[in-house]
mmCIF file of C-alpha atoms in Angstrom:
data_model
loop_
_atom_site.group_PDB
_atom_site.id
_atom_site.type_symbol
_atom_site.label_atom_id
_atom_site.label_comp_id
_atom_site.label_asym_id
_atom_site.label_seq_id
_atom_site.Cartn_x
_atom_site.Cartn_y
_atom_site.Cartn_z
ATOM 1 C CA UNK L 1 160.344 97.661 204.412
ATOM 2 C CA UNK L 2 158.481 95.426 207.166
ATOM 3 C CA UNK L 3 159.745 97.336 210.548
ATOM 4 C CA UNK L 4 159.507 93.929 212.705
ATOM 5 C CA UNK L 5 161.853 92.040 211.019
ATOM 6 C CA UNK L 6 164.933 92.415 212.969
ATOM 7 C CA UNK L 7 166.988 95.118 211.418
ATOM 8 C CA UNK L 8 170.699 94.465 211.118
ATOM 9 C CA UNK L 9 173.411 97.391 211.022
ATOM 10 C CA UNK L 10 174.204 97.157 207.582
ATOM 11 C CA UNK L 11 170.448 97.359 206.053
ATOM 12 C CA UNK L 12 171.014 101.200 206.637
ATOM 13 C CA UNK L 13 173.603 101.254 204.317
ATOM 14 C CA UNK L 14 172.569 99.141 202.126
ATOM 15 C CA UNK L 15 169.333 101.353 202.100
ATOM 16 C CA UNK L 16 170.758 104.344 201.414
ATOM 17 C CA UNK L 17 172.916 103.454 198.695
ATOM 18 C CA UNK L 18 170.226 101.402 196.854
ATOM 19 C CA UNK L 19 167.728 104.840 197.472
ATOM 20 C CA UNK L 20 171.743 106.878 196.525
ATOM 21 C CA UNK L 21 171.935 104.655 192.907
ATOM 22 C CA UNK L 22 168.183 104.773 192.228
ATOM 23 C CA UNK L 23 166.726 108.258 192.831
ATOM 24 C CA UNK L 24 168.413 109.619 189.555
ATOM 25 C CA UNK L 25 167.672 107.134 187.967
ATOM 26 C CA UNK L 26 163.743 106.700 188.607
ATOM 27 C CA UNK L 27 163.709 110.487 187.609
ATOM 28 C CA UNK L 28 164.904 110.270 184.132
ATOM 29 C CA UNK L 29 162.171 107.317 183.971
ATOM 30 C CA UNK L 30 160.143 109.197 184.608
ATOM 31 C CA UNK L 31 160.553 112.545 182.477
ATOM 32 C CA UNK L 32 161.623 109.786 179.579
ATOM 33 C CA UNK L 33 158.035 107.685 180.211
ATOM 34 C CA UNK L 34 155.357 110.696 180.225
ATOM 35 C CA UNK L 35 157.507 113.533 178.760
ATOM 36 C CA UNK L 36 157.261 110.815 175.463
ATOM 37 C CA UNK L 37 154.190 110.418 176.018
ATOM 38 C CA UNK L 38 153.334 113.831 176.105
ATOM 39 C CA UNK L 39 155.695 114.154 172.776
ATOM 40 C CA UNK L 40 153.709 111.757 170.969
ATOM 41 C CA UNK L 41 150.223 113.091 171.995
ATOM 42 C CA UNK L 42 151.694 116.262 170.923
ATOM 43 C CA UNK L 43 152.791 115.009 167.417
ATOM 44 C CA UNK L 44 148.844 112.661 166.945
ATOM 45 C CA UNK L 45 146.961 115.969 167.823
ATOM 46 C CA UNK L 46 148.976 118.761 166.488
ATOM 47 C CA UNK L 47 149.089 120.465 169.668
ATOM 48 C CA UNK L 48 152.741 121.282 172.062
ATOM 49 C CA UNK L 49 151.863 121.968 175.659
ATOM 50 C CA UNK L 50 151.544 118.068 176.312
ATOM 51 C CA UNK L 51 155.417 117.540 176.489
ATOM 52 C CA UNK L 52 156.488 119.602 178.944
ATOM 53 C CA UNK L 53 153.063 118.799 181.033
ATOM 54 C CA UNK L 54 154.572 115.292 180.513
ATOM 55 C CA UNK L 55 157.676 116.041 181.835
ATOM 56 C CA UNK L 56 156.706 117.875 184.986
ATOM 57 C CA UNK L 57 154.188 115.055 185.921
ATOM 58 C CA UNK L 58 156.910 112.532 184.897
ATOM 59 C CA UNK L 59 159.069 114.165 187.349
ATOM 60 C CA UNK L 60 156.224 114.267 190.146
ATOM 61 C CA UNK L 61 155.659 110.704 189.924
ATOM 62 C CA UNK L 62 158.911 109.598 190.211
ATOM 63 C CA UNK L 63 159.451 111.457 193.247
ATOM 64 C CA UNK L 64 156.402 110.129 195.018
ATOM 65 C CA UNK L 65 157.687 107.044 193.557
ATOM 66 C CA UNK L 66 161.263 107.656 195.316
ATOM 67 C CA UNK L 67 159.086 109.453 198.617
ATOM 68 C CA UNK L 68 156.945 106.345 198.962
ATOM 69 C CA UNK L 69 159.877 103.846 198.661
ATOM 70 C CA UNK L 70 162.815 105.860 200.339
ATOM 71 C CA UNK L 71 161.158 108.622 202.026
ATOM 72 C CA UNK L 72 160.178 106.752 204.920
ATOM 73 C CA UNK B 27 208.198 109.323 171.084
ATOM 74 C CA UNK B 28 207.007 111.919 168.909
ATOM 75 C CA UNK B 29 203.095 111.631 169.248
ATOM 76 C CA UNK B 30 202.503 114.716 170.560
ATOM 77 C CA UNK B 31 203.621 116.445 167.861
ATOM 78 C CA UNK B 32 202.025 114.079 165.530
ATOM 79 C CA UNK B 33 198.666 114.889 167.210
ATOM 80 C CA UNK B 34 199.454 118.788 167.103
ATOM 81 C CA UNK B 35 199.560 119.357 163.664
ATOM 82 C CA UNK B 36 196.277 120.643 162.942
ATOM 83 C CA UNK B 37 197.430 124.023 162.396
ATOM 84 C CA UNK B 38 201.121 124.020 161.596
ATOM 85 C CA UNK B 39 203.074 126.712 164.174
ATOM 86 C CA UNK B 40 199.952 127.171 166.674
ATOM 87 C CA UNK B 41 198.505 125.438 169.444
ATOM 88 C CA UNK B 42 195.770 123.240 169.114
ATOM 89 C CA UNK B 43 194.133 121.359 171.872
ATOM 90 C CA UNK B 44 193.503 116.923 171.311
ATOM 91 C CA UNK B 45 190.508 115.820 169.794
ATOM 92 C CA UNK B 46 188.788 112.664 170.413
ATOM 93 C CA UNK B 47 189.959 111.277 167.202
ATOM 94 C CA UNK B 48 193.067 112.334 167.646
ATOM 95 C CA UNK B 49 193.131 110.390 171.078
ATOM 96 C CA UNK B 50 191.055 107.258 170.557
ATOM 97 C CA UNK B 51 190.727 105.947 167.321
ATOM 98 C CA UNK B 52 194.247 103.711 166.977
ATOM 99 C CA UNK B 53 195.743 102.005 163.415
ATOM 100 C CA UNK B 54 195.701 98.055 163.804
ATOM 101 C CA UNK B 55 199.107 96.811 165.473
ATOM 102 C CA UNK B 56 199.071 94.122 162.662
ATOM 103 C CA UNK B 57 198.141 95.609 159.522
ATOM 104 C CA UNK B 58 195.535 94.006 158.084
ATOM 105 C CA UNK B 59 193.958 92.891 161.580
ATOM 106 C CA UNK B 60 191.546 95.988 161.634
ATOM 107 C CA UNK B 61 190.322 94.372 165.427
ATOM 108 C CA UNK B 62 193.698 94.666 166.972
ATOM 109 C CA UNK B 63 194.550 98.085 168.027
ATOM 110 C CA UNK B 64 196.307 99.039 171.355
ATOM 111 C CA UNK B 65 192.714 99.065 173.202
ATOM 112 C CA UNK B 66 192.337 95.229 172.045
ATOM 113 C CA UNK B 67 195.929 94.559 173.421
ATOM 114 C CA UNK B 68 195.764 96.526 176.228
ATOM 115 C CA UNK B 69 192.606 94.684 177.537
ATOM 116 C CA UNK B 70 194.474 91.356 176.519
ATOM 117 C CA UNK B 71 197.581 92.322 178.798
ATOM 118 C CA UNK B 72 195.218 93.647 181.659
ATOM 119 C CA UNK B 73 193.588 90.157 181.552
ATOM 120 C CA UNK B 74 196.906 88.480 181.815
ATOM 121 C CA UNK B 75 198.033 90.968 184.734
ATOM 122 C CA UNK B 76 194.936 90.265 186.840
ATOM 123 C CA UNK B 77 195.292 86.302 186.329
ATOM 124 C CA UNK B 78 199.277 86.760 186.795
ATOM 125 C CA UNK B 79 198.719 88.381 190.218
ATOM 126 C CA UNK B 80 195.741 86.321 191.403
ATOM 127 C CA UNK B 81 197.864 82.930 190.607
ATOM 128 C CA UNK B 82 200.537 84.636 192.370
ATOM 129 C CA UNK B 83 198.508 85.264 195.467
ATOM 130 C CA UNK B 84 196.299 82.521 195.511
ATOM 131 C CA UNK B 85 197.958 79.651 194.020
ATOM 132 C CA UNK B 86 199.681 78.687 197.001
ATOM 133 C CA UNK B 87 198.014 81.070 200.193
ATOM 134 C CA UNK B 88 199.924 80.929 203.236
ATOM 135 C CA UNK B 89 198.378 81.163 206.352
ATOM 136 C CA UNK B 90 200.200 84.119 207.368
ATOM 137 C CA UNK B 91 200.346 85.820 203.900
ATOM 138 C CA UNK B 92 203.671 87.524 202.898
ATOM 139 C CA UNK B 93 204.033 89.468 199.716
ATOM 140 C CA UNK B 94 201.756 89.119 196.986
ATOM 141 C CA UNK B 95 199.285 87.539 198.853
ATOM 142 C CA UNK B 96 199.391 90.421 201.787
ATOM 143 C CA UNK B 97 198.407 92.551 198.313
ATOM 144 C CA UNK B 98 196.013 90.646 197.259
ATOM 145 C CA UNK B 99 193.990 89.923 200.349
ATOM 146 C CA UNK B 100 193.886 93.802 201.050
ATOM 147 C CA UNK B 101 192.121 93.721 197.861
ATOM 148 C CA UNK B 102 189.940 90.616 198.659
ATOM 149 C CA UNK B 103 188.953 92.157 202.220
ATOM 150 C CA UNK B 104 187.854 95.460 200.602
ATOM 151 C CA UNK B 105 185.570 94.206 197.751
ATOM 152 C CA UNK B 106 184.236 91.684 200.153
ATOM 153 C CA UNK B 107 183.779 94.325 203.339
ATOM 154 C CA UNK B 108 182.783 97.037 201.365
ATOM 155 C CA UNK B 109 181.316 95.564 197.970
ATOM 156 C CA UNK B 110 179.978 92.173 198.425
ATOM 157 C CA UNK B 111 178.400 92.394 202.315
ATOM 158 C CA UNK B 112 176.406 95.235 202.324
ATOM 159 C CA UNK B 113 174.698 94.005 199.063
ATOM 160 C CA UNK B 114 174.594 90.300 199.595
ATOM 161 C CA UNK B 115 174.539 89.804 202.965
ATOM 162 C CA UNK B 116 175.387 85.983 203.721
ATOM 163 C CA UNK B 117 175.831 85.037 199.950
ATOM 164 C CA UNK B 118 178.466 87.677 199.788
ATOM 165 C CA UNK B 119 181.149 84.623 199.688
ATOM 166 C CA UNK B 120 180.023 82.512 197.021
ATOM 167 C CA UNK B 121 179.996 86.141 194.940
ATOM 168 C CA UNK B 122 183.405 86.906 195.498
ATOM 169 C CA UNK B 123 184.773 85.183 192.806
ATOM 170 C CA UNK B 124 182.948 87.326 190.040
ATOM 171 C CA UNK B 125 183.109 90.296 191.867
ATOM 172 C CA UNK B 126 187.057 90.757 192.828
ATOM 173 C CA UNK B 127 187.707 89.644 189.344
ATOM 174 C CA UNK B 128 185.623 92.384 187.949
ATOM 175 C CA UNK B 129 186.831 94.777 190.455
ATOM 176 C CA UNK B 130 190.995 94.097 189.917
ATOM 177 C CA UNK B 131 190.085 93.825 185.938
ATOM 178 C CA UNK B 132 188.585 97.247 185.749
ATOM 179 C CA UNK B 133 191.241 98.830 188.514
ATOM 180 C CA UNK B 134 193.792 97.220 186.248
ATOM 181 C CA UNK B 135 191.985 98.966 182.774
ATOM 182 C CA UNK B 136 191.975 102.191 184.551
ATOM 183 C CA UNK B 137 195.402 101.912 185.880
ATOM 184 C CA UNK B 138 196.296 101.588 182.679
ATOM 185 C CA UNK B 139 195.350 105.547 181.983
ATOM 186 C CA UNK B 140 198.094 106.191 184.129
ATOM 187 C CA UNK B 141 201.032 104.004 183.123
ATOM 188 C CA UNK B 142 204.228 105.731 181.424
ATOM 189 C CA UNK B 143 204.278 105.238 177.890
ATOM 190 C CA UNK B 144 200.681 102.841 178.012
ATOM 191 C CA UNK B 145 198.792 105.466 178.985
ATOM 192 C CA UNK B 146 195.548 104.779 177.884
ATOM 193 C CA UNK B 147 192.559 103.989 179.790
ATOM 194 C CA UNK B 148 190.605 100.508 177.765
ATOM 195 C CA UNK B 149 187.660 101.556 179.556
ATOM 196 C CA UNK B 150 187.520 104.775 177.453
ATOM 197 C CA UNK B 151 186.167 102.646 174.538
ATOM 198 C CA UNK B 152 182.714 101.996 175.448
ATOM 199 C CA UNK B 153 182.391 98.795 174.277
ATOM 200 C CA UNK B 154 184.892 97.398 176.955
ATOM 201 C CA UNK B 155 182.532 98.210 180.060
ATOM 202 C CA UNK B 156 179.521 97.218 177.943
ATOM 203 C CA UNK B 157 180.367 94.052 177.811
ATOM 204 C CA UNK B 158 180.979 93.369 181.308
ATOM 205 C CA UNK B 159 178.177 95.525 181.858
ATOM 206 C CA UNK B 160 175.973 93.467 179.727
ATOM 207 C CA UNK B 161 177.336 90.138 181.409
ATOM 208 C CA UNK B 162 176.074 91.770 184.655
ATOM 209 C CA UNK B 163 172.717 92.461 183.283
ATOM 210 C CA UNK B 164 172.224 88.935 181.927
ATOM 211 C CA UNK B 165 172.620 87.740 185.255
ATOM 212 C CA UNK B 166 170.663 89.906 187.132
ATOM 213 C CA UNK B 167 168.036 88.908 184.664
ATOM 214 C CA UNK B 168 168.559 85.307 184.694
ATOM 215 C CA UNK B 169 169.356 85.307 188.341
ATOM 216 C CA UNK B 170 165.852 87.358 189.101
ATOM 217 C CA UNK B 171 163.809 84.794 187.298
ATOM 218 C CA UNK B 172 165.276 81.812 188.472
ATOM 219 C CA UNK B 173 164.851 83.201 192.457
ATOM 220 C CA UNK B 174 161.495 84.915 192.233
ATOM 221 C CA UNK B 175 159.989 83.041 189.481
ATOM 222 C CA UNK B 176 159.709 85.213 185.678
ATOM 223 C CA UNK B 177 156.351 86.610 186.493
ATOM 224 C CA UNK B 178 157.138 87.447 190.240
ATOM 225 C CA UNK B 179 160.850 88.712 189.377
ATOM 226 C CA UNK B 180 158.568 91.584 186.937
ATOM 227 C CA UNK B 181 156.278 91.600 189.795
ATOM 228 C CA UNK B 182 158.266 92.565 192.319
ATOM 229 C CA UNK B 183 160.090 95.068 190.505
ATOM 230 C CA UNK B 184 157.090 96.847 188.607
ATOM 231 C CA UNK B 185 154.702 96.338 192.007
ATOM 232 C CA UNK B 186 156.954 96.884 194.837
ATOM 233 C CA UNK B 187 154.399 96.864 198.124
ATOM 234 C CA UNK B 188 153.226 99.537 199.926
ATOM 235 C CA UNK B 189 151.833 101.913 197.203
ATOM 236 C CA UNK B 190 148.110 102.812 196.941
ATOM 237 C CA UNK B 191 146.291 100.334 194.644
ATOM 238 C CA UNK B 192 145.305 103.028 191.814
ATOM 239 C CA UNK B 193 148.908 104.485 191.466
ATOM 240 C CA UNK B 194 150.875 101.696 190.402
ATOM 241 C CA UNK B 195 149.941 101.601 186.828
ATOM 242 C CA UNK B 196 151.441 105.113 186.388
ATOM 243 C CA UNK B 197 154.434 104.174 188.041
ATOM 244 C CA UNK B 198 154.878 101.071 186.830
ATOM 245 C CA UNK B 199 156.190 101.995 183.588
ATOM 246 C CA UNK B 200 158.758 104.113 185.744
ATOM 247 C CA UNK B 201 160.110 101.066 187.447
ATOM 248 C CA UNK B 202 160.662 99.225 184.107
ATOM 249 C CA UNK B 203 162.263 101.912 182.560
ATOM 250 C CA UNK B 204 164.524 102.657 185.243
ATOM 251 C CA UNK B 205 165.819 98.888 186.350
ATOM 252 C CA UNK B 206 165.574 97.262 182.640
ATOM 253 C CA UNK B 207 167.242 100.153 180.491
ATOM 254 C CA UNK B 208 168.627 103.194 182.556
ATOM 255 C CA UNK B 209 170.426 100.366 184.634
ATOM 256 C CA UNK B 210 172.524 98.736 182.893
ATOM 257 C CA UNK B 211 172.981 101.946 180.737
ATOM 258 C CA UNK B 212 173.757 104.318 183.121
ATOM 259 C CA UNK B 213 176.405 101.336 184.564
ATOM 260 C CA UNK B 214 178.471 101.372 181.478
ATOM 261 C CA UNK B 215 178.897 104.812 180.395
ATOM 262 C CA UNK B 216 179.140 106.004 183.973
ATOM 263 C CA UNK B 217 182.653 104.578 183.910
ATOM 264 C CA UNK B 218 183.015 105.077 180.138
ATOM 265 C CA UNK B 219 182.099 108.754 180.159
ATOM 266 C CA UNK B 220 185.021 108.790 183.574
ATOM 267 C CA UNK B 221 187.659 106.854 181.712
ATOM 268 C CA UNK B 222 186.896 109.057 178.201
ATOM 269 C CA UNK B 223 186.808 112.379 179.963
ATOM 270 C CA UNK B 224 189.613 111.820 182.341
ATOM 271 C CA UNK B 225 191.845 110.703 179.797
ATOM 272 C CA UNK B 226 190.728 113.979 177.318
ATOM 273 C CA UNK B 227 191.901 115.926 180.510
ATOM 274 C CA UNK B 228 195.255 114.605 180.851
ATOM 275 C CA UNK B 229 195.999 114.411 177.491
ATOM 276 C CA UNK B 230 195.091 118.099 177.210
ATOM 277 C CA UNK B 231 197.505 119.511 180.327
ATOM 278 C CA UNK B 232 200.631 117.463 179.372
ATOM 279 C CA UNK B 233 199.679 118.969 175.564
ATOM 280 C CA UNK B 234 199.607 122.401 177.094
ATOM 281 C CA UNK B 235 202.852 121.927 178.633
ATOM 282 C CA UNK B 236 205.025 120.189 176.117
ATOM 283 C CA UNK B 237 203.927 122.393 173.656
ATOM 284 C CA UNK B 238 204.698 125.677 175.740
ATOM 285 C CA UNK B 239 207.954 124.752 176.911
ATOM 286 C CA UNK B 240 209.470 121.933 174.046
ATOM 287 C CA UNK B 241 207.864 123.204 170.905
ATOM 288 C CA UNK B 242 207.795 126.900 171.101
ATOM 289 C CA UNK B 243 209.367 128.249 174.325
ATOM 290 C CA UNK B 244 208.254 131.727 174.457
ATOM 291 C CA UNK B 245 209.094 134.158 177.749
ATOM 292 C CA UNK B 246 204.919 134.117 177.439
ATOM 293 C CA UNK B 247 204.328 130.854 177.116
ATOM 294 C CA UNK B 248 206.808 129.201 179.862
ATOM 295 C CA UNK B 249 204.504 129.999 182.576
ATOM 296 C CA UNK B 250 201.631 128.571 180.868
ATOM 297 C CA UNK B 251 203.645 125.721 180.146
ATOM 298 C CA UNK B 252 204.948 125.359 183.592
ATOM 299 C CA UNK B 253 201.105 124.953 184.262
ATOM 300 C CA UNK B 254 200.869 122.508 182.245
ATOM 301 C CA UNK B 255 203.216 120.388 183.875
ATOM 302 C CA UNK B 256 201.783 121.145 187.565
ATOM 303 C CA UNK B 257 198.321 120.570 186.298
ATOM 304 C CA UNK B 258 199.418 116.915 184.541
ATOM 305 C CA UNK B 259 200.915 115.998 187.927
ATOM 306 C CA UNK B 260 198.001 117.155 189.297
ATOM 307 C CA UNK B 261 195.265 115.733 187.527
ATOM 308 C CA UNK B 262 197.403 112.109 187.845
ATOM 309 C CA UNK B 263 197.192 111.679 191.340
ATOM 310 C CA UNK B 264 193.549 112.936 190.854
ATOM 311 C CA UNK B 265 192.928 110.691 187.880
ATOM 312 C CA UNK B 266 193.818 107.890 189.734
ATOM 313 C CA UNK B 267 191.523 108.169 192.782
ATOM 314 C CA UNK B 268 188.554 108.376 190.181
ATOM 315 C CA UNK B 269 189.815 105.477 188.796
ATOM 316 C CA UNK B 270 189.786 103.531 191.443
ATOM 317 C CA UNK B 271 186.795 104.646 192.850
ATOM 318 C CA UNK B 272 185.129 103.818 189.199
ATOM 319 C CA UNK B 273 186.417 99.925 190.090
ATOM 320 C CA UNK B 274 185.050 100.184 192.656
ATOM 321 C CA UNK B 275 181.659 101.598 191.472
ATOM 322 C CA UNK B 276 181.250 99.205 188.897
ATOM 323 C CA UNK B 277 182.050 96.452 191.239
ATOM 324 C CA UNK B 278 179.212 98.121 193.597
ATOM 325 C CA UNK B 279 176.499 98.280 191.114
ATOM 326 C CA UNK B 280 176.784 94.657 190.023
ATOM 327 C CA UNK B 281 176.820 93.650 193.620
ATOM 328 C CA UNK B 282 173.966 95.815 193.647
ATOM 329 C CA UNK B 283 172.161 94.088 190.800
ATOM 330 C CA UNK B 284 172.730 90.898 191.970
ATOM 331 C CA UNK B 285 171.585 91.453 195.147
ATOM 332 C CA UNK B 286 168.313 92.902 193.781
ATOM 333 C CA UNK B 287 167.945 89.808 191.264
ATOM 334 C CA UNK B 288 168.268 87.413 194.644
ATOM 335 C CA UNK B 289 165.715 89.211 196.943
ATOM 336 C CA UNK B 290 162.936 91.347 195.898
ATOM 337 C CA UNK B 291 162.552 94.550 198.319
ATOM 338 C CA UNK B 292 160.503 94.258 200.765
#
């Protein structure tokens, strides 16, 4: 968001539902993108740590994602 | 009308709460016409209810509106106040068409859930809200491309400014994910999964109660039944503030998506 344009009343709410209607969904992104990820690493190299490591960084990222778009 | 009993006849003599089958998969009206069960017809007569009432209100407006059109433009004022402006901004008018439609043809769906003897939600079967879901999705992607150009429309959404350089292909994939497929997933079967579950409810407390107090009154069982019937009332008035707030919802989102499609965030 570019702080000199000139800001009218209803950008805040249009803010916070947009940030309301997409936080949930840019988590389940992410688990879904590197938690599969992580699945199919797990299934090419025979090992099973990398889908839950997937998941948790899946998670992390989205929330910076959401921090760096909403947070602020 | 006798379909409660029908539907209770799992075990003969004991209670046995409705199943999904029991409460959503209909015989054709015709037979022979597999397509037209009471969903079908029930979307068919919601369709002719919204039209009825919007030719009714609109046809001829009035400039101090009396009746039907004092209704209606309650209606119209709402989506567009609290829809339409917040999302759109100044092309919140030329939307209003597609978006009151949407909003009184869902309301009118729902509504349906809580008729006498209709009783059945048509948004309950999925495939009703995917389609206008689906509708809404073509749009937003045809709308995107035509306003920000097919490589900037991806642009913008994938490589929304203000993130440091190295991060965006990890997050990238997040942003596709979430605005191509979770989208217009999540904006069907959020009032799907309402409709289905609301409905299960209902069905299940009016079960409870006609089968406590009609088909086996017991000195046990009355009060159970009894709670039943409270909890049908209940759940009714309860039922139909989620399903107007779902209308509404639904009407949101697309405003939503639209008004993503038009702009890219900035």
């Amino acid at each position: 968001m570019s702080e000199e344009k000139k800001r009218r009343p209803e950008d805040d709410g249009q803010d916070f539902a947009n940030a309301a209607w997409s936080i949930p969904s840019y988590l389940l992104s992410g688990m879904a993108i590197y938690g599969g990820a992580g699945w199919l690493l797990d299934r090419w190299l025979g090992t099973s740590a990398l889908f839950p490591i997937g998941v948790v960084v899946g998670v992390a990222l989205a929330v910076y994602l959401v921090y760096r778009k909403y947070g602020r | 009308m006798n379909a409660l009993t029908v539907l209770a006849a799992d075990t003969p003599g004991e209670f046995g709460a409705p199943t999904p089958e029991s409460l959503f998969v209909f015989e054709p009206i015709i037979p022979g016409v597999a397509w037209f069960t009471k969903p079908v017809l029930l979307a068919i007569l919601s369709s002719v209810i919204v039209l009825g009432f919007c030719w009714a209100a609109f046809a001829k407006p009035k400039i101090v509106p009396r009746g039907v059109q004092n209704v209606a433009e309650y209606g119209y004022m709402f989506v567009r106040d609290q829809v339409a402006r917040p999302f759109l901004g100044k092309d919140a008018d030329r939307w209003m068409g597609l978006l009151l439609t949407m909003f009184f043809l869902v309301l009118v769906w729902n509504l349906m859930g809580v008729v006498p003897f209709i009783q059945f939600p048509v948004a309950s079967h999925i495939a009703f809200p995917v389609v206008l879901a689906v509708t809404i999705y073509i749009l937003k992607v045809y709308l995107g491309v035509k306003h920000q150009g097919a490589i900037g429309y991806f642009k913008n959404m994938m490589f929304p400014p203000g993130l440091p350089k190295p991060i965006y292909f990890l997050l990238a994939p997040i942003e596709f994910l979430s605005n191509m497929i979770i989208a217009p997933f999540t904006h069907a079967v959020r009032l799907f999964a309402n409709m289905f579950a609301g409905h299960m409810l209902l069905a299940f407390f009016s079960m409870v109660g006609f089968w406590f107090l009609f088909e086996k009154l017991t000195p046990l069982g009355a009060p159970i039944g009894v709670l039943g019937v409270v909890m049908t009332i209940v759940f009714t008035g309860f039922e139909m503030f989620i399903q107007f707030l779902q209308a509404f919802l639904f009407a949101m989102l697309a405003a939503m998506y639209i008004g993503g499609a038009l702009h890219a965030e900035h």
